[in-house]
């Protein structure tokens, strides 16, 4: 298997292990922050506000932060971002202890209320800072990771990074349950901070490995669109890589690539189509997230236990799908595979609403989970194959901006459709996604590719 061969390489194994620890830590943070906000306020509005504050930096970075992300596109600077993430999260237990101490000293009801409000303020500020760090980490890591391997190993490497997130969805709740046996909710933040410290140390070590900062082909002097160098131009021999350590990323051309979208629309419109379709898929996915528990309780008469089982089956299907897409080599152009993945996801979303029994619904959830990695890994590999590091960061920032915008819009709009009539809402949302995937496939056939097919 491609994964096993890659994991025999020390740099890749170290990066993947650190990434797995970090994403599991991120799941712990997500559980802890929502619990603490609810415990302090019992306000669903404030819980939603935390999610909005975490998403806002993705939108701002994708629209305006291309200079900053381009400057941070080295392993050493990425490690500093991860370290800052750990420091922000680790500050929560300290702030909590300080507020508890002051409240105990004051002893008055007014002081306790003031401490509760300060706790909420701390959590909201932390959410904004964590979102900022994540909006930098998420595009930077997949942008830099391909420099660790040769061109023919990019697909399994992107699959491995995707697998870390899939496994975190399974390991995160289990790790949370184990930690709750020995620490309180605030202690979750300490565990999360420790996970990010480990990841930061590993990433910093990658910056000192020869060949870990392979330079990208330089852009031309003119302001017009650049045709990316083909994969064959990447140095593949270890000796060639070792002669060029620690090369800085190529700068973005002022005025020509002021944002990832400008790069996509001018030079790679087919990738732009895929990014838009990915956003549409994320918007539709909110129907499943919101609609599944409603569907189970109102249509199938089931409770939390069945919901947990179906969630676990979805995660298992996603791992299986990841193993397939990361280790197989699809032939032919990449965009039809990507569009077909979302079309299948749309059909399965519609089938979720129309499933007559829980058994059929369980099979649909497994298949739905398996379809997701085909879309995400295919797009990540396409971006890695087509752009040098600095432009790759800008494109990935634009991609995350679209995902967050569509996810937020989906949470505001789609639940209203699904809550009124879950089967019909899920079916209509799924069919809408199928239509979007087919439209993207047709449009993609009419757009000439300016980079090698991956």
Coordinates of C-alpha atoms in Angstrom, one line a residue:
X1 CA 0.0 0.0 0.0
X2 CA 1.1 3.5 -0.8
X3 CA 0.5 4.7 2.8
X4 CA 2.7 2.0 4.3
X5 CA 5.6 2.8 1.9
X6 CA 5.3 6.5 2.8
X7 CA 5.2 5.9 6.5
X8 CA 8.6 4.1 6.2
X9 CA 10.0 7.6 5.5
X10 CA 10.9 9.2 8.7
X11 CA 9.9 12.7 7.7
X12 CA 6.5 11.6 6.5
X13 CA 5.9 9.4 9.5
X14 CA 6.8 12.2 11.9
X15 CA 4.6 14.7 10.1
X16 CA 1.6 12.4 10.0
X17 CA 1.9 11.4 13.6
X18 CA 2.1 15.0 14.7
X19 CA -0.8 15.9 12.5
X20 CA -2.9 13.1 14.0
X21 CA -2.1 14.2 17.5
X22 CA -2.9 17.8 16.6
X23 CA -6.3 17.0 15.0
X24 CA -7.3 14.8 17.9
X25 CA -6.4 17.7 20.1
X26 CA -8.5 20.0 18.0
X27 CA -11.5 17.7 18.5
X28 CA -10.9 17.9 22.3
X29 CA -10.8 21.7 22.1
X30 CA -14.1 21.7 20.1
X31 CA -15.8 19.5 22.8
X32 CA -14.4 21.6 25.6
X33 CA -15.2 25.0 24.3
X34 CA -18.8 24.2 23.6
X35 CA -19.3 22.5 26.9
X36 CA -17.7 25.5 28.8
X37 CA -19.8 28.0 27.0
X38 CA -23.0 26.1 27.7
X39 CA -22.0 25.5 31.4
X40 CA -21.3 29.2 31.9
X41 CA -24.2 30.7 30.0
X42 CA -26.7 28.0 29.0
X43 CA -27.1 30.0 25.8
X44 CA -27.3 28.3 22.4
X45 CA -26.8 31.7 20.8
X46 CA -23.4 32.1 22.4
X47 CA -22.4 28.6 21.3
X48 CA -23.3 29.5 17.8
X49 CA -21.3 32.8 18.2
X50 CA -18.2 30.7 19.1
X51 CA -18.6 28.8 15.8
X52 CA -19.0 32.1 13.9
X53 CA -15.9 33.6 15.5
X54 CA -13.8 30.6 14.6
X55 CA -14.9 30.7 11.0
X56 CA -14.5 34.5 10.5
X57 CA -10.7 34.4 10.2
X58 CA -10.9 31.8 7.4
X59 CA -13.0 34.3 5.4
X60 CA -10.7 37.2 6.1
X61 CA -7.5 35.3 5.4
X62 CA -8.9 33.9 2.2
X63 CA -9.9 37.3 1.0
X64 CA -7.2 39.6 2.3
X65 CA -4.5 37.5 4.1
X66 CA -2.5 36.2 1.1
X67 CA 0.6 38.3 1.9
X68 CA 0.7 36.9 5.5
X69 CA 0.2 33.3 4.5
X70 CA 2.8 33.6 1.8
X71 CA 5.3 34.9 4.4
X72 CA 4.5 32.0 6.7
X73 CA 5.1 29.3 4.1
X74 CA 8.1 27.7 5.7
X75 CA 8.3 24.8 8.2
X76 CA 9.9 27.0 10.9
X77 CA 7.2 29.7 10.7
X78 CA 4.4 27.1 10.5
X79 CA 5.8 25.6 13.8
X80 CA 5.6 29.1 15.3
X81 CA 1.9 29.3 14.3
X82 CA 1.3 25.9 15.9
X83 CA 3.2 27.1 19.0
X84 CA 1.0 30.2 19.2
X85 CA -2.1 28.0 18.9
X86 CA -0.9 25.9 21.9
X87 CA -0.2 29.1 23.9
X88 CA -3.7 30.5 23.3
X89 CA -5.4 27.2 24.3
X90 CA -3.1 26.8 27.3
X91 CA -4.1 30.2 28.6
X92 CA -7.7 29.1 29.2
X93 CA -7.0 27.1 32.4
X94 CA -4.8 29.9 33.7
X95 CA -7.5 32.5 33.1
X96 CA -10.2 30.2 34.6
X97 CA -8.1 29.7 37.8
X98 CA -7.5 33.4 38.1
X99 CA -11.2 34.2 37.7
X100 CA -12.2 31.6 40.2
X101 CA -9.7 33.0 42.6
X102 CA -11.0 36.5 42.3
X103 CA -14.6 35.4 42.6
X104 CA -13.7 33.4 45.8
X105 CA -12.0 36.4 47.3
X106 CA -14.8 38.8 46.5
X107 CA -17.5 36.4 47.7
X108 CA -20.4 38.5 46.5
X109 CA -23.0 37.5 44.0
X110 CA -22.2 40.5 41.8
X111 CA -18.5 39.4 41.7
X112 CA -19.6 35.8 40.7
X113 CA -21.7 37.2 37.9
X114 CA -18.9 39.4 36.7
X115 CA -16.6 36.4 36.7
X116 CA -19.1 34.4 34.6
X117 CA -19.2 37.2 32.1
X118 CA -15.5 37.4 32.0
X119 CA -15.3 33.7 31.4
X120 CA -17.6 34.0 28.4
X121 CA -15.5 36.9 27.1
X122 CA -12.3 34.9 27.4
X123 CA -13.9 32.0 25.5
X124 CA -15.0 34.2 22.7
X125 CA -11.6 35.8 22.4
X126 CA -9.9 32.4 22.4
X127 CA -12.3 31.2 19.7
X128 CA -11.3 34.1 17.5
X129 CA -7.6 33.6 18.1
X130 CA -7.9 29.8 17.6
X131 CA -9.8 30.4 14.4
X132 CA -7.0 32.7 13.2
X133 CA -4.3 30.1 14.0
X134 CA -6.4 27.4 12.3
X135 CA -7.0 29.6 9.2
X136 CA -3.2 29.7 8.8
X137 CA -2.4 26.1 9.7
X138 CA -5.0 24.4 7.5
X139 CA -3.8 25.9 4.1
X140 CA -0.1 26.0 5.1
X141 CA 0.3 22.3 6.1
X142 CA -1.0 20.8 2.8
X143 CA 0.9 23.5 0.9
X144 CA 4.2 22.6 2.4
X145 CA 3.8 18.8 2.7
X146 CA 4.3 17.9 -1.0
X147 CA 7.9 19.2 -0.6
X148 CA 8.7 16.1 1.5
X149 CA 8.0 13.6 -1.3
X150 CA 8.5 13.0 -5.0
X151 CA 5.8 13.8 -7.4
X152 CA 4.4 10.2 -7.7
X153 CA 3.9 10.1 -3.9
X154 CA 1.8 13.3 -3.6
X155 CA -1.5 11.4 -3.9
X156 CA -0.8 9.0 -1.0
X157 CA 0.6 11.8 1.1
X158 CA -2.5 13.9 0.6
X159 CA -4.5 10.8 1.5
X160 CA -2.6 10.4 4.7
X161 CA -3.2 13.9 5.8
X162 CA -6.9 13.4 5.0
X163 CA -6.9 10.1 7.0
X164 CA -5.6 12.0 10.1
X165 CA -8.8 14.0 10.1
X166 CA -11.0 11.0 9.5
X167 CA -9.4 9.1 12.4
X168 CA -9.7 12.1 14.6
X169 CA -13.5 12.0 14.3
X170 CA -13.3 8.4 15.7
X171 CA -10.5 8.9 18.2
X172 CA -11.6 12.3 19.5
X173 CA -14.8 11.2 21.4
X174 CA -12.9 8.2 22.8
X175 CA -10.0 10.3 24.0
X176 CA -12.5 12.8 25.5
X177 CA -14.2 10.0 27.5
X178 CA -10.9 8.7 28.8
X179 CA -9.7 12.2 29.8
X180 CA -12.9 13.0 31.6
X181 CA -12.1 10.2 34.0
X182 CA -9.0 12.1 35.2
X183 CA -9.5 15.8 34.4
X184 CA -12.4 18.3 34.3
X185 CA -13.6 20.2 31.3
X186 CA -11.0 22.9 31.7
X187 CA -8.3 20.2 31.8
X188 CA -9.2 19.5 28.2
X189 CA -7.5 22.7 27.2
X190 CA -4.3 21.6 28.8
X191 CA -4.4 18.3 26.8
X192 CA -5.1 20.2 23.6
X193 CA -2.2 22.5 24.2
X194 CA 0.1 19.6 24.9
X195 CA -1.0 18.0 21.6
X196 CA -0.2 21.2 19.7
X197 CA 3.2 21.5 21.4
X198 CA 4.1 18.1 20.2
X199 CA 3.0 19.0 16.7
X200 CA 4.9 22.3 16.8
X201 CA 8.1 20.5 17.8
X202 CA 7.9 18.0 15.0
X203 CA 7.1 20.6 12.4
X204 CA 10.1 22.7 13.6
X205 CA 12.3 19.6 13.2
X206 CA 11.1 19.2 9.6
X207 CA 12.5 22.6 8.8
X208 CA 16.0 21.4 9.6
X209 CA 15.9 18.3 7.4
X210 CA 17.7 18.6 4.0
X211 CA 15.2 18.5 1.2
X212 CA 12.3 19.5 3.3
X213 CA 11.9 22.9 1.7
X214 CA 12.1 22.1 -1.9
X215 CA 11.9 25.3 -3.9
X216 CA 9.0 25.8 -6.3
X217 CA 9.4 26.9 -9.9
X218 CA 9.8 30.6 -10.0
X219 CA 7.1 32.8 -11.6
X220 CA 7.9 34.7 -14.7
X221 CA 8.7 38.4 -14.5
X222 CA 5.5 39.6 -16.2
X223 CA 2.2 40.2 -14.5
X224 CA 0.2 37.8 -16.6
X225 CA -0.9 34.3 -15.9
X226 CA 1.7 31.7 -15.3
X227 CA 1.7 28.2 -16.8
X228 CA 2.9 25.9 -13.9
X229 CA 5.8 23.7 -14.4
X230 CA 4.9 20.1 -15.0
X231 CA 5.6 17.4 -12.4
X232 CA 8.6 16.3 -14.4
X233 CA 10.3 19.5 -13.5
X234 CA 10.2 18.7 -9.8
X235 CA 13.6 17.4 -8.6
X236 CA 13.0 13.8 -7.7
X237 CA 16.5 12.5 -6.9
X238 CA 17.4 12.7 -3.3
X239 CA 20.7 14.3 -4.1
X240 CA 19.0 17.0 -6.1
X241 CA 16.8 17.8 -3.2
X242 CA 19.6 17.9 -0.7
X243 CA 21.5 20.5 -2.7
X244 CA 18.6 23.0 -2.2
X245 CA 17.7 23.0 1.5
X246 CA 15.8 25.8 3.2
X247 CA 14.9 27.7 0.0
X248 CA 12.4 30.4 0.7
X249 CA 9.0 30.2 -1.0
X250 CA 8.6 32.1 -4.2
X251 CA 6.8 35.4 -3.6
X252 CA 3.4 36.1 -5.1
X253 CA 3.5 38.6 -8.0
X254 CA 1.9 41.9 -6.8
X255 CA -1.1 42.9 -8.9
X256 CA -1.2 39.5 -10.6
X257 CA -2.1 37.1 -7.8
X258 CA -3.5 39.3 -5.1
X259 CA -5.7 36.5 -4.0
X260 CA -6.1 32.8 -4.6
X261 CA -9.2 33.4 -6.6
X262 CA -7.3 35.5 -9.1
X263 CA -4.8 32.7 -9.6
X264 CA -7.6 30.2 -10.1
X265 CA -9.8 32.2 -12.5
X266 CA -6.9 33.4 -14.7
X267 CA -4.8 30.3 -14.9
X268 CA -6.8 27.3 -13.6
X269 CA -10.5 27.9 -14.0
X270 CA -11.2 24.1 -13.8
X271 CA -9.8 24.1 -10.2
X272 CA -12.0 27.2 -9.5
X273 CA -15.0 25.2 -10.6
X274 CA -14.0 22.4 -8.3
X275 CA -13.5 24.7 -5.4
X276 CA -17.0 26.2 -5.9
X277 CA -18.5 22.7 -6.1
X278 CA -16.7 21.7 -2.9
X279 CA -18.3 24.7 -1.2
X280 CA -21.7 23.6 -2.5
X281 CA -21.0 20.1 -1.1
X282 CA -20.1 21.6 2.3
X283 CA -23.4 23.6 2.2
X284 CA -25.4 20.5 1.4
X285 CA -23.5 18.5 4.1
X286 CA -25.1 20.6 6.8
X287 CA -28.4 19.0 5.8
X288 CA -27.1 15.7 7.0
X289 CA -25.5 17.1 10.1
X290 CA -28.7 18.8 11.2
X291 CA -31.2 16.5 9.5
X292 CA -30.0 13.1 10.7
X293 CA -31.0 13.4 14.4
X294 CA -34.3 15.0 13.4
X295 CA -35.0 12.2 10.9
X296 CA -34.2 9.5 13.4
X297 CA -36.5 10.9 16.1
X298 CA -39.5 12.0 13.9
X299 CA -39.5 9.4 11.2
X300 CA -37.8 6.3 12.6
X301 CA -38.6 6.7 16.3
X302 CA -35.0 6.1 17.3
X303 CA -32.8 7.9 19.9
X304 CA -29.3 8.9 20.7
X305 CA -27.8 5.4 20.7
X306 CA -28.8 4.8 17.1
X307 CA -27.6 8.3 16.1
X308 CA -24.2 7.5 17.7
X309 CA -24.0 4.2 15.9
X310 CA -24.8 5.8 12.5
X311 CA -22.2 8.5 13.1
X312 CA -19.6 5.8 13.8
X313 CA -20.6 3.9 10.6
X314 CA -20.2 7.1 8.6
X315 CA -16.7 7.6 10.1
X316 CA -15.8 4.0 9.3
X317 CA -17.0 4.4 5.7
X318 CA -14.9 7.6 5.4
X319 CA -11.8 5.7 6.6
X320 CA -12.5 3.0 4.0
X321 CA -13.0 5.5 1.2
X322 CA -9.8 7.3 2.2
X323 CA -7.8 4.0 2.0
X324 CA -9.1 3.5 -1.5
X325 CA -8.5 6.9 -2.9
X326 CA -5.2 7.4 -1.3
X327 CA -3.7 4.1 -2.6
X328 CA -5.4 3.7 -6.0
X329 CA -4.3 5.7 -9.0
X330 CA -7.3 6.8 -11.1
X331 CA -6.7 7.0 -14.8
X332 CA -7.8 9.9 -16.9
X333 CA -8.6 13.5 -15.9
X334 CA -9.2 14.4 -12.3
X335 CA -12.2 16.7 -12.6
X336 CA -14.7 14.1 -13.7
X337 CA -13.7 11.9 -10.7
X338 CA -14.2 14.9 -8.4
X339 CA -17.6 15.8 -9.8
X340 CA -18.7 12.2 -9.8
X341 CA -17.8 11.9 -6.1
X342 CA -20.0 14.9 -5.2
X343 CA -22.8 13.5 -7.5
X344 CA -22.7 10.2 -5.6
X345 CA -22.7 12.1 -2.3
X346 CA -25.8 14.0 -3.5
X347 CA -27.6 10.8 -4.5
X348 CA -26.8 9.3 -1.1
X349 CA -28.0 12.4 0.7
X350 CA -31.3 12.1 -1.1
X351 CA -31.4 8.4 -0.3
X352 CA -30.8 9.2 3.4
X353 CA -34.1 11.1 3.5
X354 CA -36.0 8.4 1.6
X355 CA -34.6 5.3 3.4
X356 CA -37.5 3.2 4.5
X357 CA -35.8 1.5 7.5
X358 CA -32.9 2.2 9.9
X359 CA -31.0 -0.7 8.3
X360 CA -31.2 0.9 4.9
X361 CA -30.2 4.2 6.4
X362 CA -27.1 2.6 8.0
X363 CA -26.0 1.3 4.6
X364 CA -26.5 4.7 3.1
X365 CA -24.4 6.4 5.8
X366 CA -21.5 4.0 5.3
X367 CA -21.5 4.7 1.5
X368 CA -21.9 8.4 2.2
X369 CA -18.9 8.5 4.4
X370 CA -16.9 6.5 1.8
X371 CA -17.7 9.1 -0.9
X372 CA -16.3 12.1 0.9
X373 CA -12.6 11.3 0.8
X374 CA -12.8 10.8 -3.0
X375 CA -13.7 14.4 -3.4
X376 CA -11.4 15.9 -0.8
X377 CA -8.2 14.0 -1.7
X378 CA -8.8 14.4 -5.4
X379 CA -9.0 18.2 -5.0
X380 CA -6.0 18.4 -2.7
X381 CA -3.8 16.4 -5.1
X382 CA -4.9 18.5 -8.0
X383 CA -3.9 21.7 -6.1
X384 CA -0.6 20.2 -5.0
X385 CA 0.2 19.2 -8.6
X386 CA -0.5 22.6 -10.2
X387 CA 0.9 25.3 -8.0
X388 CA 4.3 26.3 -6.4
X389 CA 4.3 26.8 -2.7
X390 CA 3.4 30.5 -2.4
X391 CA 0.5 30.2 -4.9
X392 CA -0.6 26.9 -3.4
X393 CA -1.0 28.6 0.0
X394 CA -3.1 31.4 -1.6
X395 CA -5.3 28.9 -3.4
X396 CA -5.8 26.8 -0.3
X397 CA -6.7 29.9 1.7
X398 CA -9.3 30.8 -0.9
X399 CA -10.6 27.2 -0.8
X400 CA -11.0 27.3 3.0
X401 CA -12.7 30.7 2.7
X402 CA -15.3 29.1 0.4
X403 CA -15.8 26.1 2.6
X404 CA -16.4 28.2 5.7
X405 CA -18.7 30.7 3.9
X406 CA -20.8 27.9 2.5
X407 CA -20.8 25.9 5.8
X408 CA -21.9 29.0 7.7
X409 CA -24.6 29.8 5.1
X410 CA -25.7 26.2 5.2
X411 CA -26.2 26.2 9.0
X412 CA -28.3 29.3 8.6
X413 CA -30.5 28.2 5.7
X414 CA -30.6 24.4 5.3
X415 CA -31.9 23.5 8.8
X416 CA -35.0 25.5 8.0
X417 CA -35.7 23.4 5.0
X418 CA -34.9 20.1 6.7
X419 CA -36.7 20.8 10.0
X420 CA -40.0 21.4 8.3
X421 CA -40.0 18.0 6.5
X422 CA -36.8 16.0 7.0
X423 CA -37.3 13.4 4.2
X424 CA -38.2 16.0 1.7
X425 CA -35.6 18.4 2.8
X426 CA -32.8 15.9 2.6
X427 CA -34.0 14.6 -0.8
X428 CA -34.2 18.1 -2.3
X429 CA -30.8 19.1 -0.9
X430 CA -29.2 15.9 -2.3
X431 CA -30.8 16.4 -5.7
X432 CA -29.6 20.0 -5.7
X433 CA -26.0 18.7 -5.0
X434 CA -26.3 16.2 -7.9
X435 CA -27.4 19.1 -10.2
X436 CA -24.4 21.2 -9.1
X437 CA -22.0 18.3 -9.6
X438 CA -23.4 17.6 -13.1
X439 CA -23.2 21.3 -14.0
X440 CA -19.6 21.5 -12.8
X441 CA -18.7 18.4 -14.8
X442 CA -20.2 19.9 -18.0
X443 CA -18.5 23.3 -17.4
X444 CA -15.2 21.6 -16.6
X445 CA -15.2 19.8 -20.0
X446 CA -15.4 23.2 -21.7
X447 CA -12.5 24.7 -19.8
X448 CA -9.0 23.9 -21.2
X449 CA -6.6 22.5 -18.6
X450 CA -3.4 24.6 -18.2
X451 CA -1.6 22.0 -16.0
X452 CA -0.9 18.2 -16.2
X453 CA -3.8 15.9 -15.3
X454 CA -3.4 14.4 -11.9

